[in-house]
C-alpha positions as a printed NumPy array, in Angstrom:
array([[ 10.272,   2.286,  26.588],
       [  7.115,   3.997,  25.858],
       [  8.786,   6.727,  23.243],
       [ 10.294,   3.197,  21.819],
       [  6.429,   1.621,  21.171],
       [  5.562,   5.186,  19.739],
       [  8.269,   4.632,  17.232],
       [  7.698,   1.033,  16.542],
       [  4.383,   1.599,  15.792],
       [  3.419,   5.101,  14.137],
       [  5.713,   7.726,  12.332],
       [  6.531,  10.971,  13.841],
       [  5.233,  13.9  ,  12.686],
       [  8.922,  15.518,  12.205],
       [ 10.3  ,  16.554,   9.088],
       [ 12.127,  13.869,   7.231],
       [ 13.777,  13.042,   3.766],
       [ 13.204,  10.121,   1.26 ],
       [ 16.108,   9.86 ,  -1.199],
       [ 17.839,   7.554,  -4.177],
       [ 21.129,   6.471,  -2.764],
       [ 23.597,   4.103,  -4.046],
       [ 21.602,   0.601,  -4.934],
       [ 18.893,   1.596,  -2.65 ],
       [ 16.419,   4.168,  -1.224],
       [ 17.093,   6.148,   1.86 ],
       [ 14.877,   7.44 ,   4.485],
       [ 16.333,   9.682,   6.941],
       [ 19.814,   8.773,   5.767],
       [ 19.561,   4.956,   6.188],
       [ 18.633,   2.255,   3.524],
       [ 15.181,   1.722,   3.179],
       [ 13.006,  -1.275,   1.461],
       [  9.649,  -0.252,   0.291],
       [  6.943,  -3.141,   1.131],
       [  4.032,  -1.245,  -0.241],
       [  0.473,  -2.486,  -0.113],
       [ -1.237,  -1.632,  -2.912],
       [ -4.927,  -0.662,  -1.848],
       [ -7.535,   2.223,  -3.693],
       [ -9.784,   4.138,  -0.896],
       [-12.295,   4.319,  -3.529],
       [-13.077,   0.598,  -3.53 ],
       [-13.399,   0.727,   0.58 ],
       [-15.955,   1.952,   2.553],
       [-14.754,   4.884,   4.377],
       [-15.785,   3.085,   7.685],
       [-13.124,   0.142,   6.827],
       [-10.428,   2.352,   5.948],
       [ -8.397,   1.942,   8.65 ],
       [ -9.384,  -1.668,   9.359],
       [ -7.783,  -2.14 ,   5.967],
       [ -4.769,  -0.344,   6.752],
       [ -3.903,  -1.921,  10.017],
       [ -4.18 ,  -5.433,   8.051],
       [ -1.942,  -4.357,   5.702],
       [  0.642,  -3.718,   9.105],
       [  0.176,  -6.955,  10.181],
       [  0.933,  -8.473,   6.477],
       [  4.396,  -6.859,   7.499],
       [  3.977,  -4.342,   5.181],
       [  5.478,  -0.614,   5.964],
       [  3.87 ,   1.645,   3.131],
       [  0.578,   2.125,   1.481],
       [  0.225,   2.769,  -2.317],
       [ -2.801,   4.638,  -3.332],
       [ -3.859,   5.547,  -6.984],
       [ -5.731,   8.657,  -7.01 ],
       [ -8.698,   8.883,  -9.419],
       [ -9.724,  11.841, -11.592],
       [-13.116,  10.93 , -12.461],
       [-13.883,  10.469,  -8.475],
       [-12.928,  13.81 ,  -7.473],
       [-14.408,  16.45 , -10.626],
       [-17.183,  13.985, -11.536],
       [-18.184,  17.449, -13.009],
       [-16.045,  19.381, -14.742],
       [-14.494,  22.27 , -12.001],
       [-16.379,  20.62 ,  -9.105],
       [-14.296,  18.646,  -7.145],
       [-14.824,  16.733,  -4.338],
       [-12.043,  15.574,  -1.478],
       [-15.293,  14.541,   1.74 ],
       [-16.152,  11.775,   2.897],
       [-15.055,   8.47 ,   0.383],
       [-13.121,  10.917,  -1.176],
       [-11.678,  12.429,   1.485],
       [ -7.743,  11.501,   0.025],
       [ -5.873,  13.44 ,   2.369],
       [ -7.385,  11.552,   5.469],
       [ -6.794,   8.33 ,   4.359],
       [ -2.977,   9.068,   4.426],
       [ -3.671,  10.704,   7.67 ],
       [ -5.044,   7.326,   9.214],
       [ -2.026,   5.533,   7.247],
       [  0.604,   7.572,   8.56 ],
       [ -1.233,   7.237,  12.306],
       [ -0.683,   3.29 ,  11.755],
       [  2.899,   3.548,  10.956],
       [  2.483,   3.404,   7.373],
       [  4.155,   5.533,   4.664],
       [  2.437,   6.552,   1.33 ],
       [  2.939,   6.19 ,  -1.978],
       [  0.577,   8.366,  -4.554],
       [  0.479,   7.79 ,  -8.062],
       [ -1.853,  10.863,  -9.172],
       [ -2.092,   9.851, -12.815],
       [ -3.874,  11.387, -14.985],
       [ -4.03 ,   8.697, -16.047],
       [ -4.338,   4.857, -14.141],
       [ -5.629,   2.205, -15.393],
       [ -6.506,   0.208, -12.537],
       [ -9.426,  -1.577, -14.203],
       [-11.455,   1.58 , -13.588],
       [-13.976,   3.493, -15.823],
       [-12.086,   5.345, -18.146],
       [ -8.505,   4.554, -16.291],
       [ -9.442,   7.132, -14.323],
       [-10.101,  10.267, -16.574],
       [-13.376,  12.021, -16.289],
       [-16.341,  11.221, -19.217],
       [-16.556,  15.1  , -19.603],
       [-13.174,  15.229, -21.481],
       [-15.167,  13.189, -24.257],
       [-17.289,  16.387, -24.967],
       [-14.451,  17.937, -26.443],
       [-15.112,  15.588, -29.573],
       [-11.425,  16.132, -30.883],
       [ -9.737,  15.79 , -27.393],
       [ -6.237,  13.701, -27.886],
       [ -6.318,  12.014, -23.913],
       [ -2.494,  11.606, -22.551],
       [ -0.804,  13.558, -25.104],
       [ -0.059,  17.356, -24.802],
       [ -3.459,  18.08 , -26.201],
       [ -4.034,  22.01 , -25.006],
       [ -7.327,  21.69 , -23.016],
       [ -6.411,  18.124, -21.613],
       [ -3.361,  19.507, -20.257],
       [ -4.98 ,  22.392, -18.654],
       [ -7.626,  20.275, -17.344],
       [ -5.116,  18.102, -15.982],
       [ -3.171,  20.886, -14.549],
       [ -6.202,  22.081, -12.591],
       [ -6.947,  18.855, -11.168],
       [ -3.074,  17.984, -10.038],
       [ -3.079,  20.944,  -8.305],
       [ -6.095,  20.196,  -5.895],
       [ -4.907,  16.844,  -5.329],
       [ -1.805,  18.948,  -4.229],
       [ -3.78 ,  21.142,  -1.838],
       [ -4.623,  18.277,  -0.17 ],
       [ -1.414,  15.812,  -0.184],
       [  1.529,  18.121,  -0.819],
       [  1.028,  19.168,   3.232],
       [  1.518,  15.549,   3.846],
       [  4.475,  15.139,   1.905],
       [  7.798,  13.303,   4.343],
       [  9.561,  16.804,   4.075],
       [  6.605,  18.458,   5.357],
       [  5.947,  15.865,   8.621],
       [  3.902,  13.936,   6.755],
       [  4.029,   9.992,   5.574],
       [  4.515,  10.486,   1.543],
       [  7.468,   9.27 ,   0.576],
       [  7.018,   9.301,  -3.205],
       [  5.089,  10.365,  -6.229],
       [  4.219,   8.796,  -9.49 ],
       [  4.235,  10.417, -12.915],
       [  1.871,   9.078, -15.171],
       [  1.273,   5.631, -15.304],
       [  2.844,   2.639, -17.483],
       [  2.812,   4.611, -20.273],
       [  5.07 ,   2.545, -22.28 ],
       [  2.677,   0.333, -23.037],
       [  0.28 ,   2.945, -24.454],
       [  2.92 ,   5.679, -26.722],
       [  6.128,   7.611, -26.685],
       [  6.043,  10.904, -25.915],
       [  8.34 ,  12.313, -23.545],
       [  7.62 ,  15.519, -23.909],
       [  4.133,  14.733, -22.457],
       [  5.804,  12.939, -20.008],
       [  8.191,  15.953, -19.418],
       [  5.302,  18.117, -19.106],
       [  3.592,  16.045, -16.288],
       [  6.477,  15.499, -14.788],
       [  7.366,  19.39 , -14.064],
       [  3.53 ,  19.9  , -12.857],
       [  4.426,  17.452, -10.302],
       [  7.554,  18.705,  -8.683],
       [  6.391,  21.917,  -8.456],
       [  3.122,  20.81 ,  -6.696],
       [  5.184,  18.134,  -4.546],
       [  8.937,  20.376,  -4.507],
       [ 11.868,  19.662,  -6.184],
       [ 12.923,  16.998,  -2.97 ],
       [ 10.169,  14.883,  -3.266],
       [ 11.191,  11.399,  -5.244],
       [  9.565,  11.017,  -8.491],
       [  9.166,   7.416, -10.41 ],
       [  7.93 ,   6.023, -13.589],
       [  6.691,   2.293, -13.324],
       [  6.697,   0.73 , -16.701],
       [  7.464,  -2.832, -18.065],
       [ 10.779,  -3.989, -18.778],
       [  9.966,  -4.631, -22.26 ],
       [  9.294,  -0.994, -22.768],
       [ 10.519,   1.167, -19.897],
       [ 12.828,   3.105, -21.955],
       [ 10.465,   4.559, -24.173],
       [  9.548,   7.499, -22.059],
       [ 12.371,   7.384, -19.22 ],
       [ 13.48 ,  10.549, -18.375],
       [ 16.918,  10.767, -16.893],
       [ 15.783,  12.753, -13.703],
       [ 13.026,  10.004, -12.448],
       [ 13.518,   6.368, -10.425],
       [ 12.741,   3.849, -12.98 ],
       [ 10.54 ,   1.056, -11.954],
       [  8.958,  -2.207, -13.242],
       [  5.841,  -4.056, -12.94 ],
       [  5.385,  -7.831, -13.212],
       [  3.632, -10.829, -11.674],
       [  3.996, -14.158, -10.033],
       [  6.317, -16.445, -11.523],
       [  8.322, -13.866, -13.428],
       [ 12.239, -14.413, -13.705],
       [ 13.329, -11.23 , -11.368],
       [ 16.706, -10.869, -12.668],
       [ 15.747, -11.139, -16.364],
       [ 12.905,  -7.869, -15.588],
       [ 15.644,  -6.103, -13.831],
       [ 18.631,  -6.79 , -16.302],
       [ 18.43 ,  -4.314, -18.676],
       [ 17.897,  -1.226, -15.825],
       [ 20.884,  -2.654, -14.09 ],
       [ 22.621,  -2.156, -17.474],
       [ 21.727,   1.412, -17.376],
       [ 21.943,   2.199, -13.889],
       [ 23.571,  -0.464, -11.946],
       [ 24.112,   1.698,  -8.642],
       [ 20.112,   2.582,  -8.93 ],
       [ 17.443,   1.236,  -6.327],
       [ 15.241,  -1.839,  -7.815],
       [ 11.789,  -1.818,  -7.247],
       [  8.926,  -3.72 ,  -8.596],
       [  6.41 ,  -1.046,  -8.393],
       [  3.313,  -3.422,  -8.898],
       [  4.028,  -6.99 ,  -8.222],
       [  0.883,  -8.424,  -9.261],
       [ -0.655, -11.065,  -6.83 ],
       [ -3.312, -12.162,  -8.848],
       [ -5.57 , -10.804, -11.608],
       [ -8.667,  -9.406, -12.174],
       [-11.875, -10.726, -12.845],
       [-14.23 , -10.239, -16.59 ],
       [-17.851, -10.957, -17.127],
       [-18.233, -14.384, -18.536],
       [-14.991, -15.423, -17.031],
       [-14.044, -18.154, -14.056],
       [-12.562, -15.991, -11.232],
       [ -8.461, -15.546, -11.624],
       [ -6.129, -16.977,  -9.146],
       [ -2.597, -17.681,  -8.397],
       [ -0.708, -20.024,  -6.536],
       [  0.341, -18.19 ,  -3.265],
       [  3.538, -19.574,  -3.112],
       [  4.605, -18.423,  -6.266],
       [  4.055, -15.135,  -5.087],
       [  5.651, -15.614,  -1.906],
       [  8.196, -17.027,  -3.683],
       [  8.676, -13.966,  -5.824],
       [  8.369, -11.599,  -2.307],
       [ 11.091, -13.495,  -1.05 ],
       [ 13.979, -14.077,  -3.819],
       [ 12.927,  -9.998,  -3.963],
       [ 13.871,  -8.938,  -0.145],
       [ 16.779, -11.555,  -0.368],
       [ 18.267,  -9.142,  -3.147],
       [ 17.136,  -5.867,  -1.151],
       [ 14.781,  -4.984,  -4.202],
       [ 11.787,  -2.786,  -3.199],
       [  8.123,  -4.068,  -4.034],
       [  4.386,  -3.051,  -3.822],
       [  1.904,  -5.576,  -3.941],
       [ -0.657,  -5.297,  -6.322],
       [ -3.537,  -5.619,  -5.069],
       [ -3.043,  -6.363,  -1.197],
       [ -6.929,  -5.759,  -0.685],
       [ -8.812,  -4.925,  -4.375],
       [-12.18 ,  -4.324,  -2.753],
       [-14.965,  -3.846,  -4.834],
       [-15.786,  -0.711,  -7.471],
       [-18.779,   0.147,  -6.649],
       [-21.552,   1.776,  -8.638],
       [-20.737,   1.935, -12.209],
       [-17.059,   2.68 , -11.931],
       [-15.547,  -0.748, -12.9  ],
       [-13.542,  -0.486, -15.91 ],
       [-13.204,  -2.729, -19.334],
       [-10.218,  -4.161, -21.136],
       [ -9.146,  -4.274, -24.909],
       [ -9.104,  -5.807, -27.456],
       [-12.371,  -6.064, -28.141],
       [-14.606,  -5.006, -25.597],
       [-14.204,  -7.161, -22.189],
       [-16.369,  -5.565, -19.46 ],
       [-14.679,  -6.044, -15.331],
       [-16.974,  -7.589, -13.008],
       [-17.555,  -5.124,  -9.605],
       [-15.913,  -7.277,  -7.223],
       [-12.086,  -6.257,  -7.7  ],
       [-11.284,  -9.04 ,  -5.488],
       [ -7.744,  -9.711,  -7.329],
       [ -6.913, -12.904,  -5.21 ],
       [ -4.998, -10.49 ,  -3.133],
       [ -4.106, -11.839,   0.399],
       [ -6.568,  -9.712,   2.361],
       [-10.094, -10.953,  -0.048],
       [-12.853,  -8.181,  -0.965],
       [-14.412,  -8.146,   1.659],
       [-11.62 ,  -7.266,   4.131],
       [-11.055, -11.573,   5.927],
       [ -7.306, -12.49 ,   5.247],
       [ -7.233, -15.549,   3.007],
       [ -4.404, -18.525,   2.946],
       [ -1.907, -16.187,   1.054],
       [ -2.071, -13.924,   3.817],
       [ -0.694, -16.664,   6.14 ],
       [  1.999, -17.742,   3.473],
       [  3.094, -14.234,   2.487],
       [  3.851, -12.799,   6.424],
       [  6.491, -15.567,   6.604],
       [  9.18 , -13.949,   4.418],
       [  8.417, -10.717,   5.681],
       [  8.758, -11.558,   9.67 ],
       [ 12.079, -13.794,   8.435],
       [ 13.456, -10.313,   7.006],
       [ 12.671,  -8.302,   9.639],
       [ 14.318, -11.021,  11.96 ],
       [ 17.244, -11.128,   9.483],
       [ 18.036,  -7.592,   9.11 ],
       [ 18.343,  -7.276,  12.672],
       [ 21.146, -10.173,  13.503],
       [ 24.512,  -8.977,  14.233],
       [ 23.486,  -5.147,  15.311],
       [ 23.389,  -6.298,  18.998],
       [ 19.39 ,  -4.717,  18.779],
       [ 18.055,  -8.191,  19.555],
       [ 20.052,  -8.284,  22.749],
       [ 19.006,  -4.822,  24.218],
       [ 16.165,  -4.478,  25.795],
       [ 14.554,  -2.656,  23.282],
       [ 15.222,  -6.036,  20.543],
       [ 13.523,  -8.462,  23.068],
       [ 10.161,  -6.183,  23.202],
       [ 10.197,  -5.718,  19.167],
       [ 11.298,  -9.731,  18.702],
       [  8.157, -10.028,  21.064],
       [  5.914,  -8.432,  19.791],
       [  6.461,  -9.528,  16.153],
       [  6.012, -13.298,  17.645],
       [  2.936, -12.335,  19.416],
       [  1.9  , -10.404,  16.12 ],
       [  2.299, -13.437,  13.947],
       [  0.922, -15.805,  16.49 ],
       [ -2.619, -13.288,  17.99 ],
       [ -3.065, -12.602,  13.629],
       [ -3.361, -16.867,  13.408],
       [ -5.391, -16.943,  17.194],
       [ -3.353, -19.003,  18.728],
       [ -3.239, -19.224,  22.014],
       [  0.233, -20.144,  22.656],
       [  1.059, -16.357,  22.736],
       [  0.553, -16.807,  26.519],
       [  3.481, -18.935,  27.228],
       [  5.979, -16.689,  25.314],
       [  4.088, -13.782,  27.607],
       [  5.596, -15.985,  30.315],
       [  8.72 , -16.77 ,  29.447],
       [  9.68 , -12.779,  28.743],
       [  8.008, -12.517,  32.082],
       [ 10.406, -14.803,  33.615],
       [ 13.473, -12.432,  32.671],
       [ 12.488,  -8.947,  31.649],
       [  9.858,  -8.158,  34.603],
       [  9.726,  -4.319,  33.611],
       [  8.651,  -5.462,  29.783],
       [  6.333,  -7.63 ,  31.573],
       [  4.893,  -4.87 ,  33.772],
       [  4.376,  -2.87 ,  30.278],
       [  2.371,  -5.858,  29.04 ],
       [  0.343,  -5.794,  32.199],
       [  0.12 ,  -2.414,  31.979],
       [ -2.06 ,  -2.33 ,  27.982],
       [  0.465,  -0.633,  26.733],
       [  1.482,  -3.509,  24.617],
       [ -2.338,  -5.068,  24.385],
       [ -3.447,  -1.416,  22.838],
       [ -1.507,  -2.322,  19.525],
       [ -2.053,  -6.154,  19.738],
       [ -5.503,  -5.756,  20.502],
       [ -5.463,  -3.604,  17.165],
       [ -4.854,  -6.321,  15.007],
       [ -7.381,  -8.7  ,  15.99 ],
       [-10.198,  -7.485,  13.974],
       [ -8.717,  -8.715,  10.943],
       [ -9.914, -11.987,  12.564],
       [-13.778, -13.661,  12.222],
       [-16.159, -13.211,  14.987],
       [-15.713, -16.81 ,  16.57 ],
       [-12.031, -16.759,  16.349],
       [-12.182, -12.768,  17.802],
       [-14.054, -14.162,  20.62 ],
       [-11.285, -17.219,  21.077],
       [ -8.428, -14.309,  21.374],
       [-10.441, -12.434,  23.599],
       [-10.479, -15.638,  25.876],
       [ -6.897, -15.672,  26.25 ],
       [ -5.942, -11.748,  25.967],
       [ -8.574, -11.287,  29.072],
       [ -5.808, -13.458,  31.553],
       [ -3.568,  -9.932,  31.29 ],
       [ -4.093,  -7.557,  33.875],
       [ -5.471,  -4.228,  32.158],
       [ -6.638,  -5.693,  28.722],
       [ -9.706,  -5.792,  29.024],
       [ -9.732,  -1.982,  29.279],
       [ -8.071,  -1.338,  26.272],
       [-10.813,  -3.552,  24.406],
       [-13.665,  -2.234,  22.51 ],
       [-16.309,  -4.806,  22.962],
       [-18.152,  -5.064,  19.604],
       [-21.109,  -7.629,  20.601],
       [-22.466,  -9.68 ,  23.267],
       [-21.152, -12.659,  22.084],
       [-17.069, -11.09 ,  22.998],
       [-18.902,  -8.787,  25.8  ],
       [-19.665, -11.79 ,  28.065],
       [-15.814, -12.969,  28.038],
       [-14.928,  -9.675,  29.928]])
């Protein structure tokens, strides 16, 4: 029962495989549905990293996707950096330690309403530089940085034990040229950083996705709330109808310009949009699930004209900039719990023993991440017929990964789940007191 929590809850350092297989992605063999969370470490304090992260779980997500940015790591041309809010490589250490897999999207370039998308000012000095073409010293330059970022992710890669389960080349590109022999050229940096068995993608609009498609790479598309799914996905399914769908940013809200009221979006039209998405086994990654803030001088501006972002990167995502769920948090986890419910009827998991302790503890998920304290009677009534599951629950071993999830919570209603999560023998050791105020309740 133990090695079963270990596998509910974080990945196993073994060797796997993440492959295209007929209408959808495999991991290990079996058909796989990304729910990616799209957060940048940059625009989190290293100390919140894996508060972050562990929200992101209990959104009912089960990947992280991370951009990687140029101009953070050689903010000097041949210096680079990978320590401490830079430090890439444990970030998807911390992820995969949650249960999460990865998704890196490496550029060059980003976007990402960041200064410069992402490429470092020093390019500029070369004063007849061509950026994202096959410009000689921007492709060198590019070269050298890809290959650092590999010295610190391609050791983390699925095949290699790790939790990376895919790569990006170049971003949305599309909607910026057509070159695909720049494209081409990125692309074969990549795989041989990364190995030939790693899955590649291009994300791209449906309006201009086949610009720079290469045959060898998943295709993806990016598109908001309220979009008509099957209309973005109709012309890939015309070109590939046994390939995987996936919206590979499914934008939750917007960002925010000086001058401007702050963006927002109806959170059930992007629930909406999560659900009619999982109903048709399409693949997503929410952009942004936590924006954070980009800090310093590093927040981008937009075009045309000259339309400066504000520093808060806030997005309207469900988990707000400052790390405190908001109501789309609530809204969004209901779809997600319904599929995981869904995929599971008729397999005979639910009736094992193993079924009633993961049905449980997604109900006492959902229920401890909204602090209510009716978690307690659905303790009892497992009690009442599984006394060994019960015994685990007594035991912490349950209350360590419960317990977990509660600092996604405010102080007052931490303290009101601490209240009730104190009544189980052992829980109290497993809890690390964070102020008086909770300490007393012990």
């Amino acid at each position: 029962m133990l090695v079963m929590m270990t596998t509910l809850f974080s990945l196993s350092a073994h060797a796997g495989d993440f492959t295209v297989g007929k209408g959808t992605f495999l991991l290990n063999g079996e058909p796989f549905i990304v729910k990616a969370a799209e957060v940048h470490y940059p625009r989190i304090p290293r100390p919140y990293w894996e508060h972050r992260i562990r929200s992101c779980k209990a959104l009912g997500m089960n990947t992280i996707c991370i951009y990687v940015f140029w101009n953070i790591h050689e903010q000097r041309e041949g210096q680079f950096d990978f320590t401490g809010n830079s430090d890439v490589a444990e970030f998807c250490r911390l992820a995969q330690k949650n249960g999460m897999y990865v998704i890196v999207r490496p550029g060059p370039y980003v976007c990402a309403e960041w200064e410069m998308g992402g490429l470092p000012w020093w390019l500029l000095k070369k004063k007849d530089i061509r950026l994202r073409e096959q410009d000689p010293y921007f492709m060198e330059r590019v070269k050298i940085f890809e290959h650092k970022v590999g010295e610190q992710l391609a050791p983390l890669t699925i095949q290699n034990g790790g939790p990376i389960i895919m790569v990006q080349v170049e971003n949305e590109y599309g909607s910026y040229g057509e070159d695909k022999a720049y494209i081409s050229e990125i692309r074969d940096c990549l795989r041989g950083i990364y190995g030939n068995k790693m899955a590649l993608f291009q994300c791209d609009w449906s309006s201009n996705f086949e610009k720079n498609g290469l045959d060898d790479l998943v295709w993806t598309m990016n598109f908001g709330t309220g979009a008509n799914i099957d209309q973005q996905f109709a012309r890939l399914k015309e070109l590939r109808p046994d390939a995987p769908m996936m919206c590979s940013e499914f934008w939750s809200g917007w960002f925010d310009k000086w001058g401007a009221r702050h963006e927002t979006r109806p959170a059930d039209d992007m629930v909406n949009g999560i659900d009619e998405m999982l109903s048709k086994g399409i693949s997503f990654s929410l952009y942004m699930t936590h924006g954070g803030t980009s800090f310093g001088h590093w927040a981008g501006a937009n075009s045309p004209g000259f339309a400066p972002d504000v520093t808060s990167y806030d997005y309207d995502a469900p988990i707000n900039e400052y790390g405190w769920r908001n109501i789309a948090f609530d809204v969004f986890r209901r779809p997600i719990r319904s599929d995981i419910l869904s995929s599971l009827i008729g397999t005979g998991f639910l009736e094992s023993i193993g079924g009633i302790l993961l049905h449980a503890c997604i109900h006492l998920h959902g229920l401890i991440c909204n602090f209510d304290s009716r978690f307690l009677l659905i303790l009892q009534d497992f009690r009442d017929f599984y006394e060994d599951i019960w015994t685990c629950m007594k035991q912490g071993r349950i209350i360590r990964y419960l317990v977990s999830c509660i600092y996604i919570l405010s102080p007052a209603a931490r303290c009101r789940m601490l209240t009730n999560i104190k009544t189980l023998s052992g829980a109290a050791s497993c809890i690390q007191v964070k102020s008086p105020a909770e300490r007393h309740l012990l």
